[in-house]
Each structure stands twice: as structure tokens, then as C-alpha cells.
Amino acid sequence: MPLPICIEFGGGAELLFGKVKTHEVNLPDKEASWTIKDLLTWMKDNMLKERPELFIQGETVRPGILVLVNDADWELMGELAYNIQENDRIVFISTLHGG
Amino acid sequence: MPRIMKLHRYIDHESQMTPIDFQVTRGCFQVYVTHKFRAAIGKTKLVRDGEKVLVGISGGPSSCALLHLIQEGLSQRAHKKLRFKPGLLFIEEGQVVGQSLEERKVTLTRIHSLLRQSGFPYHLCKLADSLDLERVKTLSACQSNHAAVNKMNQSAMDINTAAVNKMNQSAKDINTSAGNKMNQSAMDMNTCINPVEGDKGEVEKSGHGENCCDLLEMNREAEKLFAAQLGSIKSISGKEDFVRALRHRLLLEFARQHGYSKVMLGNTGSQLAVRLLTDISTGRGMQAAMETAFADRRNTDMMFLRPLRDFSSKEIAMYNNLHRLECVFIPSLTTMGDVGASIEHLTEAFVTGLQAEYPSTVSNIMRTGEKLDSSSAVDIESHCALCQGPLDTDVGMSSALAALRFSLEISTMGKSNGKRCIKGDNSVNNTNDELCSNGVNYDAKVECCGESDGSCRSSTQLSVPDEGLVLQTLCYGCRIVAMEMDDVNSLPEFVMKDVAWRNRRSVMKAEIQDFLLDDR
Amino acid sequence: MWAERPRGNALCKECFFHAFEEEIHHTIVHAELFKRNETIAIGASGGKDSTVLAYVLKLLNDRHDYGVNLVLLSVDEGITGYRDDSLETVKRNQEQYGLPLKIISYEELYGWTMDAIVKQIGLKNNCTFCGVFRRQALDRGALMLKVDKIATGHNADDIAETVIMNVLRGDIGRLRRCTAITTGTDGALPRCKPFKYTYEKEIVMYAYFKKLDYFSTECIYSPNAYRGFARAYIKDVEKIRPSAIIDIIHSGESLSVKKDIRLPVQGVCERCGYISSNAVCKACVMLEGLNKGLPRLGIGKTHKERRKMQEMLQQETGAADSTPCTDQSLKSSCKCENKTDQSECSSQTYDSDNASGCSTYSKSQKCKDGCSSTNPRTVAKEKLSIFGKLKQPPSIDF
């Protein structure tokens, strides 16, 4: 069963994803549940259009990019370990000035 | 209610910063943000009831949040209403990053609708307008309520923009500004005194919204001039400094000309921490404190306020997300650039990275800023002609500046006097030498300039001053920028006027020197 | 062979040497670093900065006739595989430049080698120890040599880095002081930095072209230092704009502190007499921690730790002693001495026994010390000199 979620970008982060702010995506079927860590890897391979280092650093997001899961800070949701649920809305907002 | 965010705060406890974390729900967060914003404005008691405050809107996240907070604060349902009268100013800077006319129009249209929806009086101008401050008086007034202007002058303007004729242009300016003033005050009544009814004004304006793009057609000469100046500055760091100085000058001049007594900016603490460290790294240590203080008093007649300085950029992003505020993305010179694209860009990456590891980084930097002296000298001659910051170049012989000067001297002189071994362009090095001339040489030049043709004394005509003279009026940081330019005499007119004025002053001073009695 | 200079001028080798040396001369003259007939101790670590400093100061002293006596002073922190090698370098420098040399060790001064300290506290924070201890070690060594001033090899990069670090830490007191070219004029021995405006890059270049003999291995414990962030930052800024290092120093020089901000008053440590902004200086707090088996004492900033220490001290000396000055300080100095004499002693067992053992000695000194406390400099000198008293006289040949 693919997992439908909504990924949004803001604050300039959308520039790295073809300048599109909202992406409705279906995450492919996978045995274990999807975590944000998995999602980031998947995004890097399937969505990122350019300059991956401006979005991902190591295996997490670059400092200065705010991650919200259903409007709540991912810090409260377990960050990389959060198990993504169906129809989650995951937002990446760059708080950096240079975009 | 689910918790949405963890807030990291620091409490100053026996001069030690004690960190506290608390998780907040949506409601709590809203209360927290509103309270902190009001407290920032309230506790300093700097903004008086009914005072006209110019709010600088860049369209970015922090200024959008600022605008929203002001709207909330002025609304009837606010618990303790704010009572100042805001006016909004957007400075269009698409030219800086080389945007096409089309791209600039898109941005401008979006900003225009954002400003229009606010219900406050608003103004649009572009960065190049700062090169011709005389025009700001007329030109920008014409922009202030643009829609209304268009209504009256639609056809006339179309003709004008096609052929940019100076005579025509100024005639139009006078026309429109006159017509505008009445409209302006009418709108003030509508929007400020009774914000709820602001919609009325909006209806009237909305029909003409698209024409905001006419702004881009105007003052093309200034744009050309600006492109040349910006282009001749070699580093991106230098360009950034230059743009910032012009922006500041334009905000200041605009506020002065249009009867505002304060300017409010939306910089967050995260941004200001980066600012402070960047200032230090670009030789602007003396102005770092005023650049990041809640109240920037470098100009005696106009105070710049930063009510969001206690917020982090993250909190602001959260707030905007909560209210679904649509910001306009304004690319900067370093957007999508490497970490090392400019000093500011590098500093931002550095501070953000450090903050991720040590959450007290930003507040530590801000605390440093708070302890630094942010008061400024009253004397105009002790301000930098470009950035208006304090002049920090009267430092004596045991100083970084003197060391640098000596270094240039000796590097160009070679071991035995006269015999040069410089590889590369000698003439450039020579000018550098000149540029860095110290006080003694400066006096000599002043005399020379005053006596040669007398042009310095005439108030209308601008002579071309010696490069060293120009640099004398600039602070350490701005000298770096100016020396990157091909010709320091191509600095904006307001700088050159200032140079000429200071020059005349010192000539006069020298002339009356003999008649002055020592106080003691 | 061309040498590129920070503001874009390129010079040939000879001209570069000349420019490099004359710039330092310019700094020395205009900052009035030296006076005729003074004896200057050059803090010599064997590294590039101090080696070049020794070489250039000797050269300028001859060329421009400063009329000062130069001495090399080395501190042996006791780091196996680092210091023993670099000390060999210093010893060679002594012969090459014909300058007298004195080596003073942590072991002698504190009873602890850095190796022993690292063994107890681990790699984190050990640089804090080393830095604090070294600062004092130089002063103490210098006082033993009866010199008038210490010259250190801190270069422009070091100072820029310190400015940035103090901004990051919010340490306004240090931020204000760190760009001063001469420090300690009000208390202990004055120190000066003739390389304040000299780029590290050029020092390396100078040493390379002059084929100076220096020791270039990084301290084996240093990678863990917090300083590293600031250093990486200024190096990156320098890449963007080569003049940035001097620009940062200019910023540091022109910072002014708000008038209503209370800055820590510089006094002297009541235990050892070294200049300090607290009642007890950091080295003494740290040493106390080490000796008591509480190595974290003095690393954290919290007042709690200091309070803990005060309590410990009061237990030690008896509650009656409410005037903290003289008595305690001398005891502690004695303790240090004792400790060195029996350096095998483990830190835990070390306590009141030794303190009381010294008491006769401290009493005899008490009055004299108490009277002279009006002038911090003399106090410092006298107190510090006690350190050296029980030891064999410094063996250096002038």
C-alpha cells in the first residue's frame, strides 16, 4: 500500500524542488514503516532538483530549516525517528536569509 | 490541545543565563508571541500614541509576521490596543539580483496586494531611488497611494513612461504629488483611526492594483547609475554592504520627507545575531551594537525600532505557518550560493550551525550586543557619509588602521626608497597609498581644494573631490566597499554632497581659525 | 619567488622580509612596547610564532637599537610526544640566536603535568586547564627571571579569533581586553604582543623563507577545543576577504562597552596573588579541583562550584577565619610547594595535613604580605616569588 502524504516547502526551500511549494506524493510500499529519515533519503533521490547540500546535511536537514509535521515542530515528534502516518502534512521552511 | 513547539528561553539569573524549555500548544504560542511583541514595544515606551511609524516591509517572513502582529495589535479586539499610526514602505530591489522586468513585476504585484490588504497607507519605491534623494520627496509621494494617482493621471502617465522626458517627468511628479496629498490624508482617516473600515479605501484602490508596476518604468536613469555602481564593486560582501547602506538611507529619507518619526523593522534575533557577527567581521564593530539594538539611534531625528529582536527566525516561521501568512520570497545576492559567497552568508551558516549544536549561541551573541554602547555622536561630521554609522577612523598610530596603512605603504615602497619591486599594477597601489592618507595629508588637501578654483565654496555646484577626501568621510567598513569600486567618485550623490559640504566646512574652519580664541 | 600580501601587493622575497620586519618595528614603536634597558622575556614554545618572534625581536633590537635584553622563557606542560620535542627546538633556538633560556614546568609549579591532568579529566576541557595554567606559568617564570615584560607570539589571527570567541560567549570583559596590545599594566607583569597585526600566514611564510627551525606539530590534545569553531570561521572569512582579520581587530578595538554595564573588577587572587577578576583565580580553583578529585571545579561557569569551593575552604581553615586574604593564600602557595616536593602524592590524600604543616611558614610571612596589599603589583610579585623561594634558584646564564 503506498502512503499518500503532502510535502510543502516555504521560505525559499521550494527553490530546490523545482519552485513548487506543494507536492502531493505517494511514498512507495515498504515493509517497515516510513520514518522522516527514510523520507529525507527518498526526497533526496526523487525530488531534490539541485544543490542537495543546501537541504540535507549528513542524514538530517541542514540547520536553519524548520520541519513541521501537521503544524507541529518535529522536535516534539521524535525528529528523524517519527513514523509517518497516512495524509500527514510535512512542511520544510527555510529560515535562512539567503534562501 | 496538541503541543506544537518547544520554546527555548534563557533567563538572566545572577548574570548567568539559565536555559528553560517549555512545550506550548497553539493557543499558548499565540499568547506568547503577542505578549512578547507588545512587551517589546510597551516596556520601552518609545512609541507614543498617534505617532506615525513607517514600517519597512520586505515581503519576507519576518516583515509579514510584523505586519500581521501590528494589524492584530491595532484591531479593536486587541486586549490592549496599540495606538500608533503605521505606514508601510516596500523597497523594490529586483535589480540587485538582476531580475528581469517580468520577475520584478510578479513580485511587485504580490507585494502590492499584500500591502493593499493591510488597510494601512503604503508606499512603494525602488532601491535606485536612493541615488536621487531630492526626488524621494516628490517621486515617492506619488507612489504612496498609487492607485489613486493612476485614476487621475492614467493616460498622462502612459505617454510619459513611453518617452522618459525629464521635463515631463518632473511636471508629472508635481502633479501627482499634489493630487496625492489630499487622498493620502483621507486614507489615513480611513485606515488608521478606524481600521475596521479600512476596507472602504481598499475597494477604491483595488481596481487599479495592477498599475503598481509603473514604478519599474520610472527613474530609469537612477537604475542605470545604480547598476554601474553595484557592478563596479568587486565582492558580493561589498555589494551587500552597499545595498544595505542605500536601503537604510532610503528608509530614513522617506520617513523624514513623509512626516514619520520612527521606522520599524522586522529583523528577528536570529538575523540580528548574524548581523552583529558580520559587522564585526567586516570592520564595523563600532556600529554593531546600534545595528542590533531594539532602538537604533544613530540618526538623532529618526529612531529605528526592531520589535522582533527577541524572536527567533524559527518562532516567526512557526507563527506565519500558524496564521497561513503568505510571504513573498525575495531572492538575495547569495540565494542558492555557496557558503563562502559572502561574509554575511558565511556568518549565517556559521551561526545557524553553531545554534543547532549549542542552543544558546544566538542569545549569547545578542547579549554581547546589549552590553555594547549603542549611543551615537550627535555631530553630523562624525557620521559616515554612506552608512550613517559613527566614524571609527580617528584611531591614532597604534591601531589596526594605522598598521594596515603602514603595511600598504611599505609594500609599495620596496626595500630601498624609490626602487620598487612591485609585481603588477603600480598605479593601483599608488592610489591606495593616497586613499589611506592620514590626517596630516588631509589638511593639506583641504587647503588645496579650497584655493584651487573656489568651486568647493559654491553651494550648487559639485566639484569632484579628491579620493582621499571622499574616504575621509567614510567609516572603516564603508572604505572597504568604496575601495572596491572603480572610482570612489561614483558613490551616490548624497555621499558626494556630504563630502563637499564637509569640505566647505573645514575650509571655513581653517579660514576663521586665527580669529578663534581658545577656551582655555 | 613572490609573496602575496593581504591587501593584494606581491613582493619579492627580500622586500617581503623587509616589509614584514618593518611592520613589526612600526607596531613596537607606535605602541611603545619596549623601553631602553628593559629585560623582555619571550614566551617561547618552539612553535612558529614564538620562534619567529625571537628571531625578529633579536634582529630588530640590533637593527634599531632598542637597547633591551631578550630572554627566552619556555613552559613545559608535560605533554609526552609534544612538549619534549618542541623544547628541544627551543634549546636549539637558544644557541642559534644566542639568547638565554629558562624552562619552567607545570610539574614544578602545580604538581601536575598535562598528561596527568588529561588522565583525570579526559580530553574534554583539558585545553581550559592548559590555557589557564600556562598563562600563570609564564608570569611566574618571568618573575623568577626578574624581567620587566613578557612578549608573546600571539598573532593577528589569534586575536581575531579571540574577538569572535568572546562575542560568541558573551564575555564582555574579555572582549574589551582582548585587543589590547599590552595587558597587565595595572597588576602583574605587563605582557605585549608585537605580532598583533601580523598575519599567521606571513609568519609561516617568513619562517619558511628564512628556514627557521621550529616545531610544527599541533598539540596532541588540541582538537577538542571550542576555539576551533572561531578559528574555522575566521579562516573562512579570510578566504572571502583577505583583510578580514585586521578588520575584525579593528572592530574589536572600536567596540565600546555601555557605561552602566558592570565589568568584573580586576583584583588579585587571594590564594596565589595572581591577577584575577574573582577572589580566587581560576588556576587555583582548578588546582583545588584536581587536588580534591573534583576536576570539574572551575570549568563550568556556575557560581555553585565556586561556592562549593568556598565552603571547602572554610572547613579547611576553620570558620573563624573570615578575612580571606593573607592566611589562606599563603597556605595554598605552600601547598603547591609541598606538592611539588612530593610529587608522587596522589591528589586525594592531599589535604589539611600539608596545610597545617606549612602554617609556621605562612605565619611568618603574613604580616609583610598583608601590609603591602595596597599595591597589587607588589603583592603579586611577592606572592609569586614565594613560589620560587623553596626551589633551587633559576639556572640560567645571562
mmCIF file of C-alpha atoms in Angstrom, chain A residues 8 11-16 19 21 50-51 53-54 62-66 68 70-77 89 91 93-99, chain B residues 3-6 8 23-24 26 61 110 271 313-314 317-318 321-322 324 326-327 329-330 332 334-339 344-345 348-349 352-353 356:
data_model
loop_
_atom_site.group_PDB
_atom_site.id
_atom_site.type_symbol
_atom_site.label_atom_id
_atom_site.label_comp_id
_atom_site.label_asym_id
_atom_site.label_seq_id
_atom_site.Cartn_x
_atom_site.Cartn_y
_atom_site.Cartn_z
ATOM 1 C CA GLU A 8 5.255 21.550 1.422
ATOM 2 C CA GLY A 11 10.929 30.365 2.903
ATOM 3 C CA GLY A 12 12.942 29.610 -0.234
ATOM 4 C CA ALA A 13 13.325 25.846 0.287
ATOM 5 C CA GLU A 14 10.971 25.413 -2.679
ATOM 6 C CA LEU A 15 13.729 26.707 -4.968
ATOM 7 C CA LEU A 16 15.499 23.390 -4.551
ATOM 8 C CA LYS A 19 9.996 26.058 -7.305
ATOM 9 C CA LYS A 21 5.571 24.699 -2.996
ATOM 10 C CA GLU A 50 19.649 20.846 -7.309
ATOM 11 C CA ARG A 51 22.215 21.640 -4.639
ATOM 12 C CA GLU A 53 23.822 20.201 0.304
ATOM 13 C CA LEU A 54 21.568 23.225 0.758
ATOM 14 C CA ARG A 62 20.505 21.449 7.173
ATOM 15 C CA PRO A 63 20.434 23.660 10.282
ATOM 16 C CA GLY A 64 18.066 26.559 9.762
ATOM 17 C CA ILE A 65 15.385 24.521 8.022
ATOM 18 C CA LEU A 66 12.294 24.144 10.155
ATOM 19 C CA LEU A 68 6.757 20.747 10.779
ATOM 20 C CA ASN A 70 0.967 18.552 10.845
ATOM 21 C CA ASP A 71 1.850 22.032 12.049
ATOM 22 C CA ALA A 72 3.894 20.838 14.994
ATOM 23 C CA ASP A 73 7.656 21.137 15.331
ATOM 24 C CA TRP A 74 9.273 17.813 14.539
ATOM 25 C CA GLU A 75 11.372 18.205 17.690
ATOM 26 C CA LEU A 76 8.252 17.147 19.574
ATOM 27 C CA MET A 77 7.552 14.250 17.280
ATOM 28 C CA ARG A 89 1.375 17.192 6.079
ATOM 29 C CA VAL A 91 6.430 21.210 5.841
ATOM 30 C CA ILE A 93 10.563 26.018 5.857
ATOM 31 C CA SER A 94 13.911 27.650 5.359
ATOM 32 C CA THR A 95 14.518 30.305 7.997
ATOM 33 C CA LEU A 96 17.739 31.339 6.339
ATOM 34 C CA HIS A 97 18.016 34.748 4.814
ATOM 35 C CA GLY A 98 19.831 33.698 1.694
ATOM 36 C CA GLY A 99 17.133 31.161 0.870
ATOM 37 C CA ARG B 3 1.711 20.777 21.646
ATOM 38 C CA ILE B 4 3.193 22.343 18.599
ATOM 39 C CA MET B 5 6.559 23.677 19.612
ATOM 40 C CA LYS B 6 9.309 23.698 22.136
ATOM 41 C CA HIS B 8 13.980 27.632 24.373
ATOM 42 C CA GLN B 23 6.344 22.928 25.158
ATOM 43 C CA VAL B 24 3.437 25.011 24.055
ATOM 44 C CA ARG B 26 -1.178 26.567 19.578
ATOM 45 C CA PRO B 61 8.717 36.035 6.670
ATOM 46 C CA ARG B 110 2.177 40.276 -4.987
ATOM 47 C CA GLN B 271 19.057 37.616 11.868
ATOM 48 C CA SER B 313 13.504 33.032 12.977
ATOM 49 C CA LYS B 314 12.053 29.657 13.823
ATOM 50 C CA ALA B 317 8.262 30.784 10.695
ATOM 51 C CA MET B 318 6.008 28.942 13.117
ATOM 52 C CA ASN B 321 2.584 28.867 9.378
ATOM 53 C CA LEU B 322 0.017 29.056 12.139
ATOM 54 C CA ARG B 324 -1.095 30.744 6.999
ATOM 55 C CA GLU B 326 1.779 34.027 2.564
ATOM 56 C CA CYS B 327 5.180 35.636 2.357
ATOM 57 C CA PHE B 329 10.188 35.154 -1.451
ATOM 58 C CA ILE B 330 12.731 37.836 -2.248
ATOM 59 C CA SER B 332 19.178 37.930 -2.251
ATOM 60 C CA THR B 334 23.618 34.921 -2.138
ATOM 61 C CA THR B 335 20.475 32.890 -2.697
ATOM 62 C CA MET B 336 21.483 29.379 -3.722
ATOM 63 C CA GLY B 337 25.080 30.472 -3.412
ATOM 64 C CA ASP B 338 27.977 28.664 -1.787
ATOM 65 C CA VAL B 339 28.591 29.092 1.904
ATOM 66 C CA GLU B 344 27.268 37.614 5.656
ATOM 67 C CA HIS B 345 26.254 34.355 4.016
ATOM 68 C CA GLU B 348 24.735 32.973 8.705
ATOM 69 C CA ALA B 349 25.734 29.385 8.003
ATOM 70 C CA THR B 352 22.932 28.619 12.330
ATOM 71 C CA GLY B 353 25.193 25.594 12.505
ATOM 72 C CA ALA B 356 21.949 23.744 16.179
#
